[in-house]
């Protein structure tokens, strides 16, 4: 569902003396009816204390504002996607003067905030620059928070790498098996001998016991009768054995086991077992840090969304003012916003189009599809704000 907000400016016809509120009420009740979820008049008179410029320059600024709007809307989608990935049950809100609102309520309650975006005596360009500064600052904040969170996750992955490697040959972590019952005392390491841990598939256990003492390249590689079973029922597919071999023949012997018995093996490393407890303690600390950083990131994303949505609402008012000034440089106009019901945006636009066509007595206006043109041609100003979201409470 795409929540679309339509901002209209329409010229005041002769003998029409409605206020913005009266006009929007008439449009809602008499024209749009159930097609509009919300319809309300908005006051653009507050924009008239901007430092105005020539119409030619405003035409150029209009293109700049549209570009900024696309950039801001794109970043809002990034924020929504980020929050959905982190916490799908979250609902986004927008803060207006330190009070949180559901997004639709925030749109309807919005009024220009001169403290955040001062405009009295300011040029339109300076207001746009301030909005861009807010956008870029927020982008930087999101990157820093996300990088911090991502680095902690990567740190945990590196710590868990040994856990994954320990389960390559059997489901049970062989390090835990060796710690249990002090099996490490059976491991032998000297200048000439070393201990191999051999992972034998259960169907091949008898074959392994028959062949494990076999010679390698004519040499005796194994200490006789050194096969010791280290686990019983801890794993339903594998049995773990200790075998003591000649250190210089360990690699050839491992290859022989792999080929003849289909048993994998690795050299015993006492540091793996000695460091196991401290490794898991470090992992627990990192996991706790990840949860803390995740909560902070979720809070920041919510805050960033609110700030950027607030900025885009200021931008929409600015854009509507610019477009209305360009279209109606010497006449008054009504301004209103409409939030259509789901899927009713085309119907709302067509209803407004029909009304204005009937008022003008001219029928050459329409959408680009109707006119077979490259752009819409409307007898009114229409600017749209669309933000796809599963995280916004629409009603």
Short mmCIF file of C-alpha atoms in Angstrom, two decimals:
data_model
loop_
_atom_site.label_atom_id
_atom_site.label_comp_id
_atom_site.label_asym_id
_atom_site.label_seq_id
_atom_site.Cartn_x
_atom_site.Cartn_y
_atom_site.Cartn_z
CA UNK A 1 0.00 0.00 0.00
CA UNK A 2 1.39 3.41 -0.99
CA UNK A 3 0.14 6.22 1.17
CA UNK A 4 -0.18 9.15 -1.22
CA UNK A 5 -0.70 12.72 -0.11
CA UNK A 6 -2.01 15.05 -2.81
CA UNK A 7 -1.41 18.79 -2.45
CA UNK A 8 -3.67 20.94 -4.63
CA UNK A 9 -3.75 24.64 -5.49
CA UNK A 10 -6.75 25.81 -7.50
CA UNK A 11 -7.62 29.28 -8.65
CA UNK A 12 -10.44 31.20 -6.98
CA UNK A 13 -13.24 31.59 -9.51
CA UNK A 14 -15.36 34.72 -9.81
CA UNK A 15 -18.06 35.14 -7.20
CA UNK A 16 -16.31 32.58 -4.97
CA UNK A 17 -15.49 33.75 -1.50
CA UNK A 18 -14.92 30.56 0.49
CA UNK A 19 -12.17 30.28 3.07
CA UNK A 20 -9.65 27.47 2.56
CA UNK A 21 -11.46 25.40 5.19
CA UNK A 22 -14.89 26.00 3.65
CA UNK A 23 -13.55 25.13 0.21
CA UNK A 24 -11.91 21.89 1.40
CA UNK A 25 -15.10 20.92 3.27
CA UNK A 26 -17.10 21.46 0.08
CA UNK A 27 -14.62 19.38 -1.94
CA UNK A 28 -14.71 16.56 0.63
CA UNK A 29 -18.49 16.41 1.12
CA UNK A 30 -19.72 17.37 -2.32
CA UNK A 31 -17.08 15.97 -4.66
CA UNK A 32 -14.69 13.37 -3.24
CA UNK A 33 -16.94 11.85 -0.57
CA UNK A 34 -15.79 8.31 0.34
CA UNK A 35 -12.86 8.46 -2.13
CA UNK A 36 -10.91 10.72 0.24
CA UNK A 37 -9.74 9.43 3.59
CA UNK A 38 -8.84 12.99 4.61
CA UNK A 39 -9.29 16.38 2.96
CA UNK A 40 -8.28 19.61 4.63
CA UNK A 41 -7.42 23.17 3.68
CA UNK A 42 -3.90 24.41 4.25
CA UNK A 43 -2.72 27.99 4.72
CA UNK A 44 0.13 29.08 2.49
CA UNK A 45 -0.06 32.73 3.53
CA UNK A 46 2.73 31.97 6.02
CA UNK A 47 5.03 31.42 3.02
CA UNK A 48 4.67 34.99 1.83
CA UNK A 49 7.28 36.28 4.26
CA UNK A 50 9.92 34.48 2.19
CA UNK A 51 12.27 36.64 0.17
CA UNK A 52 10.78 36.20 -3.30
CA UNK A 53 12.72 36.19 -6.54
CA UNK A 54 11.93 36.48 -10.25
CA UNK A 55 9.56 34.02 -11.89
CA UNK A 56 12.41 32.79 -14.12
CA UNK A 57 14.51 31.96 -11.07
CA UNK A 58 11.53 30.34 -9.33
CA UNK A 59 11.11 28.09 -12.38
CA UNK A 60 14.70 26.91 -11.93
CA UNK A 61 14.19 26.51 -8.16
CA UNK A 62 11.08 24.42 -8.88
CA UNK A 63 13.26 21.83 -10.64
CA UNK A 64 15.72 21.85 -7.70
CA UNK A 65 12.92 21.29 -5.19
CA UNK A 66 11.59 18.32 -7.17
CA UNK A 67 15.08 16.79 -7.22
CA UNK A 68 15.44 17.25 -3.45
CA UNK A 69 12.00 15.75 -2.89
CA UNK A 70 12.96 12.60 -4.81
CA UNK A 71 16.15 12.32 -2.75
CA UNK A 72 14.29 12.76 0.54
CA UNK A 73 11.56 10.27 -0.40
CA UNK A 74 14.24 7.75 -1.38
CA UNK A 75 15.91 8.10 2.00
CA UNK A 76 12.57 7.71 3.80
CA UNK A 77 12.18 4.36 2.02
CA UNK A 78 15.67 3.39 3.19
CA UNK A 79 14.73 4.22 6.79
CA UNK A 80 11.46 2.27 6.58
CA UNK A 81 13.24 -0.77 5.10
CA UNK A 82 15.90 -0.57 7.81
CA UNK A 83 13.32 -0.49 10.58
CA UNK A 84 11.30 -3.29 9.02
CA UNK A 85 14.42 -5.46 8.93
CA UNK A 86 15.27 -4.62 12.56
CA UNK A 87 11.81 -4.64 14.12
CA UNK A 88 8.88 -5.51 11.81
CA UNK A 89 6.27 -4.75 14.49
CA UNK A 90 7.39 -1.14 14.91
CA UNK A 91 5.07 1.69 13.91
CA UNK A 92 6.63 4.89 12.65
CA UNK A 93 5.62 8.26 14.03
CA UNK A 94 6.45 11.87 13.28
CA UNK A 95 7.24 14.43 15.99
CA UNK A 96 5.87 17.93 15.65
CA UNK A 97 7.16 20.37 18.26
CA UNK A 98 8.22 17.47 20.52
CA UNK A 99 4.87 15.70 20.35
CA UNK A 100 4.59 12.32 18.56
CA UNK A 101 1.84 11.72 16.02
CA UNK A 102 0.84 8.86 13.77
CA UNK A 103 2.04 9.85 10.32
CA UNK A 104 -1.37 10.79 8.90
CA UNK A 105 -2.21 12.79 12.03
CA UNK A 106 1.18 14.48 11.76
CA UNK A 107 0.46 15.49 8.16
CA UNK A 108 -2.90 16.97 9.14
CA UNK A 109 -1.48 18.74 12.22
CA UNK A 110 1.57 20.08 10.40
CA UNK A 111 2.38 23.77 10.37
CA UNK A 112 5.60 25.49 9.39
CA UNK A 113 8.23 25.42 12.14
CA UNK A 114 10.20 28.67 11.95
CA UNK A 115 12.67 27.51 14.57
CA UNK A 116 13.78 24.54 12.48
CA UNK A 117 13.39 26.19 9.09
CA UNK A 118 13.38 29.99 9.46
CA UNK A 119 11.96 31.72 6.39
CA UNK A 120 11.23 35.36 7.29
CA UNK A 121 13.37 37.43 4.95
CA UNK A 122 15.17 34.27 3.81
CA UNK A 123 15.59 33.17 0.21
CA UNK A 124 13.91 30.01 -1.00
CA UNK A 125 17.35 28.60 -1.78
CA UNK A 126 18.48 29.04 1.84
CA UNK A 127 15.44 27.08 3.10
CA UNK A 128 16.14 24.28 0.60
CA UNK A 129 19.79 24.24 1.72
CA UNK A 130 18.70 23.87 5.35
CA UNK A 131 16.46 20.92 4.42
CA UNK A 132 19.35 19.33 2.53
CA UNK A 133 21.63 19.83 5.54
CA UNK A 134 19.10 17.99 7.69
CA UNK A 135 18.93 15.17 5.14
CA UNK A 136 22.71 14.80 4.88
CA UNK A 137 23.22 14.98 8.66
CA UNK A 138 20.62 12.26 9.12
CA UNK A 139 22.18 10.10 6.41
CA UNK A 140 25.53 10.41 8.20
CA UNK A 141 23.92 9.53 11.53
CA UNK A 142 22.29 6.42 10.05
CA UNK A 143 25.56 5.31 8.48
CA UNK A 144 27.49 5.70 11.73
CA UNK A 145 24.87 3.84 13.77
CA UNK A 146 24.51 1.09 11.16
CA UNK A 147 28.28 0.68 10.80
CA UNK A 148 28.64 0.42 14.59
CA UNK A 149 25.92 -2.24 14.76
CA UNK A 150 27.29 -4.10 11.73
CA UNK A 151 30.83 -4.15 13.13
CA UNK A 152 29.57 -5.81 16.31
CA UNK A 153 27.71 -8.47 14.31
CA UNK A 154 30.84 -9.12 12.25
CA UNK A 155 32.85 -9.43 15.47
CA UNK A 156 30.42 -12.08 16.71
CA UNK A 157 30.63 -13.96 13.40
CA UNK A 158 34.40 -14.13 13.74
CA UNK A 159 34.10 -15.42 17.31
CA UNK A 160 31.52 -18.00 16.20
CA UNK A 161 33.67 -19.17 13.32
CA UNK A 162 35.41 -21.72 15.53
CA UNK A 163 31.98 -22.99 16.69
CA UNK A 164 30.98 -23.59 13.08
CA UNK A 165 34.28 -25.28 12.32
CA UNK A 166 33.85 -27.49 15.37
CA UNK A 167 30.59 -28.81 13.88
CA UNK A 168 31.87 -29.45 10.37
CA UNK A 169 32.38 -33.18 10.95
CA UNK A 170 29.69 -33.90 13.55
CA UNK A 171 26.62 -32.16 14.94
CA UNK A 172 27.94 -32.16 18.49
CA UNK A 173 30.73 -29.72 19.28
CA UNK A 174 33.71 -32.05 19.74
CA UNK A 175 35.36 -29.52 22.09
CA UNK A 176 32.50 -29.97 24.56
CA UNK A 177 32.93 -33.75 24.32
CA UNK A 178 36.64 -33.47 25.14
CA UNK A 179 35.99 -31.17 28.12
CA UNK A 180 33.42 -33.56 29.54
CA UNK A 181 34.99 -36.11 31.89
CA UNK A 182 38.48 -34.64 31.38
CA UNK A 183 39.12 -36.54 28.15
CA UNK A 184 41.95 -34.13 27.41
CA UNK A 185 44.15 -36.20 29.73
CA UNK A 186 44.15 -38.91 27.03
CA UNK A 187 45.68 -36.59 24.46
CA UNK A 188 49.37 -37.16 23.73
CA UNK A 189 51.84 -34.72 22.21
CA UNK A 190 55.64 -35.13 22.05
CA UNK A 191 58.53 -34.50 19.70
CA UNK A 192 57.62 -37.58 17.67
CA UNK A 193 53.97 -38.31 18.46
CA UNK A 194 50.74 -36.39 18.08
CA UNK A 195 47.04 -37.07 18.62
CA UNK A 196 44.47 -37.12 15.83
CA UNK A 197 40.75 -36.72 16.45
CA UNK A 198 38.99 -39.05 14.03
CA UNK A 199 35.32 -38.60 13.07
CA UNK A 200 34.01 -41.99 12.01
CA UNK A 201 30.56 -42.52 10.46
CA UNK A 202 28.71 -45.05 12.64
CA UNK A 203 28.27 -47.60 9.80
CA UNK A 204 32.06 -47.58 9.28
CA UNK A 205 33.16 -48.03 12.91
CA UNK A 206 34.04 -51.71 12.52
CA UNK A 207 35.91 -51.05 9.29
CA UNK A 208 37.84 -48.26 11.02
CA UNK A 209 38.85 -50.53 13.94
CA UNK A 210 40.10 -53.12 11.47
CA UNK A 211 42.15 -50.74 9.33
CA UNK A 212 43.28 -47.85 11.56
CA UNK A 213 46.65 -49.46 12.45
CA UNK A 214 47.54 -50.05 8.81
CA UNK A 215 50.95 -48.93 7.55
CA UNK A 216 51.46 -45.76 5.49
CA UNK A 217 54.06 -46.04 2.71
CA UNK A 218 55.44 -49.14 4.38
CA UNK A 219 55.97 -47.37 7.68
CA UNK A 220 54.18 -47.93 10.94
CA UNK A 221 52.26 -44.66 11.44
CA UNK A 222 50.09 -45.52 14.47
CA UNK A 223 50.81 -46.38 18.08
CA UNK A 224 49.25 -49.88 18.36
CA UNK A 225 45.95 -50.12 20.19
CA UNK A 226 45.78 -46.30 20.55
CA UNK A 227 42.24 -45.92 19.18
CA UNK A 228 40.08 -44.65 22.03
CA UNK A 229 36.36 -43.94 21.58
CA UNK A 230 35.57 -40.52 23.08
CA UNK A 231 31.80 -40.36 22.60
CA UNK A 232 28.86 -42.76 22.69
CA UNK A 233 25.41 -41.34 21.99
CA UNK A 234 26.21 -37.61 21.76
CA UNK A 235 25.84 -37.74 17.96
CA UNK A 236 23.46 -39.94 15.95
CA UNK A 237 25.72 -40.21 12.90
CA UNK A 238 29.32 -40.02 14.10
CA UNK A 239 31.67 -41.51 16.64
CA UNK A 240 34.72 -39.59 17.82
CA UNK A 241 38.01 -41.47 18.33
CA UNK A 242 41.47 -40.58 19.51
CA UNK A 243 44.37 -42.08 17.58
CA UNK A 244 48.05 -41.50 18.42
CA UNK A 245 50.25 -41.29 15.32
CA UNK A 246 53.80 -40.46 14.28
CA UNK A 247 53.96 -36.68 13.86
CA UNK A 248 55.77 -36.75 10.52
CA UNK A 249 53.19 -39.14 9.02
CA UNK A 250 50.00 -37.46 10.32
CA UNK A 251 48.97 -35.89 7.00
CA UNK A 252 49.48 -39.07 4.97
CA UNK A 253 47.66 -41.05 7.63
CA UNK A 254 44.70 -38.62 7.57
CA UNK A 255 44.49 -39.01 3.77
CA UNK A 256 44.52 -42.80 4.15
CA UNK A 257 41.64 -42.72 6.66
CA UNK A 258 39.64 -40.42 4.40
CA UNK A 259 40.13 -42.71 1.42
CA UNK A 260 39.69 -46.13 3.04
CA UNK A 261 37.25 -45.50 5.88
CA UNK A 262 35.59 -42.21 4.79
CA UNK A 263 36.60 -40.75 8.16
CA UNK A 264 37.70 -37.14 8.56
CA UNK A 265 40.38 -36.25 11.08
CA UNK A 266 42.18 -33.26 12.58
CA UNK A 267 45.12 -32.78 14.90
CA UNK A 268 44.24 -32.16 18.54
CA UNK A 269 44.87 -28.55 19.63
CA UNK A 270 44.91 -28.10 23.39
CA UNK A 271 44.43 -24.30 23.13
CA UNK A 272 40.97 -24.87 21.56
CA UNK A 273 39.82 -26.58 24.73
CA UNK A 274 41.66 -24.33 27.18
CA UNK A 275 40.17 -21.19 25.60
CA UNK A 276 36.65 -22.54 25.09
CA UNK A 277 35.08 -21.04 28.23
CA UNK A 278 36.64 -17.60 27.72
CA UNK A 279 35.60 -17.67 24.04
CA UNK A 280 31.98 -18.30 24.97
CA UNK A 281 32.12 -15.57 27.61
CA UNK A 282 33.38 -13.14 24.97
CA UNK A 283 30.57 -14.21 22.67
CA UNK A 284 27.99 -13.56 25.37
CA UNK A 285 29.40 -10.07 25.93
CA UNK A 286 29.28 -9.33 22.20
CA UNK A 287 25.71 -10.67 21.96
CA UNK A 288 24.66 -8.37 24.81
CA UNK A 289 26.39 -5.46 23.06
CA UNK A 290 24.60 -6.31 19.80
CA UNK A 291 21.21 -6.19 21.51
CA UNK A 292 22.11 -2.85 23.07
CA UNK A 293 23.30 -1.40 19.77
CA UNK A 294 20.26 -2.80 17.96
CA UNK A 295 17.90 -1.09 20.42
CA UNK A 296 19.86 2.16 19.96
CA UNK A 297 19.72 1.82 16.18
CA UNK A 298 15.95 1.19 16.21
CA UNK A 299 15.46 4.28 18.36
CA UNK A 300 17.69 6.31 16.03
CA UNK A 301 15.91 5.11 12.87
CA UNK A 302 12.57 6.16 14.38
CA UNK A 303 14.05 9.54 15.27
CA UNK A 304 15.67 9.94 11.84
CA UNK A 305 12.39 9.07 10.09
CA UNK A 306 10.54 11.67 12.13
CA UNK A 307 13.15 14.35 11.36
CA UNK A 308 13.22 13.59 7.64
CA UNK A 309 9.44 13.30 7.33
CA UNK A 310 9.14 16.64 9.08
CA UNK A 311 11.63 18.05 6.58
CA UNK A 312 9.76 16.66 3.58
CA UNK A 313 6.49 18.22 4.79
CA UNK A 314 8.23 21.61 4.89
CA UNK A 315 9.54 20.88 1.41
CA UNK A 316 6.05 20.04 0.12
CA UNK A 317 4.64 23.31 1.43
CA UNK A 318 7.54 25.13 -0.19
CA UNK A 319 7.03 23.31 -3.49
CA UNK A 320 3.27 23.92 -3.50
CA UNK A 321 3.89 27.62 -2.83
CA UNK A 322 6.42 27.85 -5.68
CA UNK A 323 4.20 25.99 -8.18
CA UNK A 324 1.10 28.01 -7.20
CA UNK A 325 3.02 31.29 -7.49
CA UNK A 326 4.23 30.29 -10.96
CA UNK A 327 0.76 29.25 -12.15
CA UNK A 328 -1.22 32.04 -10.49
CA UNK A 329 1.23 34.97 -10.26
CA UNK A 330 -1.51 37.61 -10.11
CA UNK A 331 -4.52 35.82 -8.62
CA UNK A 332 -5.64 34.20 -5.40
CA UNK A 333 -5.91 30.46 -5.06
CA UNK A 334 -7.14 27.77 -2.69
CA UNK A 335 -4.72 25.21 -1.25
CA UNK A 336 -5.70 21.88 0.24
CA UNK A 337 -4.32 18.42 0.81
CA UNK A 338 -6.12 15.16 0.15
CA UNK A 339 -5.19 11.70 1.40
CA UNK A 340 -7.11 9.32 -0.87
CA UNK A 341 -8.45 6.00 0.31
CA UNK A 342 -6.30 3.07 -0.80
CA UNK A 343 -6.27 2.80 -4.60
CA UNK A 344 -8.48 5.91 -5.06
CA UNK A 345 -5.78 8.41 -6.10
CA UNK A 346 -6.72 8.36 -9.84
CA UNK A 347 -10.39 8.81 -8.99
CA UNK A 348 -9.65 11.80 -6.73
CA UNK A 349 -7.51 13.46 -9.44
CA UNK A 350 -10.14 12.81 -12.12
CA UNK A 351 -12.90 14.24 -9.89
CA UNK A 352 -10.88 17.42 -9.35
CA UNK A 353 -10.10 17.53 -13.07
CA UNK A 354 -13.77 17.22 -14.04
CA UNK A 355 -14.76 19.92 -11.58
CA UNK A 356 -12.21 22.39 -12.95
CA UNK A 357 -13.04 21.52 -16.57
CA UNK A 358 -16.71 22.15 -15.85
CA UNK A 359 -15.84 25.44 -14.15
CA UNK A 360 -13.69 26.63 -17.06
CA UNK A 361 -15.96 25.27 -19.72
CA UNK A 362 -12.85 23.86 -21.42
CA UNK A 363 -12.00 20.23 -21.98
CA UNK A 364 -8.40 20.16 -23.09
CA UNK A 365 -7.01 19.14 -19.69
CA UNK A 366 -6.22 15.58 -18.64
CA UNK A 367 -3.63 12.98 -17.70
CA UNK A 368 -0.80 12.19 -20.10
CA UNK A 369 -2.48 8.86 -20.91
CA UNK A 370 -5.74 10.58 -21.85
CA UNK A 371 -3.99 13.31 -23.81
CA UNK A 372 -1.43 10.92 -25.37
CA UNK A 373 1.23 13.37 -24.24
CA UNK A 374 4.48 13.15 -22.26
CA UNK A 375 3.05 14.85 -19.17
CA UNK A 376 -0.19 15.62 -17.37
CA UNK A 377 -1.88 18.92 -18.13
CA UNK A 378 -4.07 20.05 -15.26
CA UNK A 379 -5.99 23.28 -14.68
CA UNK A 380 -4.65 23.23 -11.10
CA UNK A 381 -1.38 22.66 -9.29
CA UNK A 382 -0.88 19.09 -8.06
CA UNK A 383 2.17 17.88 -6.16
CA UNK A 384 2.36 14.40 -4.64
CA UNK A 385 4.10 12.88 -1.67
CA UNK A 386 4.22 9.10 -1.73
CA UNK A 387 5.94 6.92 0.86
CA UNK A 388 5.42 3.14 0.63
CA UNK A 389 5.26 1.62 4.09
CA UNK A 390 4.06 -1.36 6.07
CA UNK A 391 5.16 0.44 9.21
CA UNK A 392 2.79 3.40 9.11
CA UNK A 393 -0.54 3.27 10.92
CA UNK A 394 -2.83 4.54 8.20
CA UNK A 395 -6.12 4.71 10.09
#
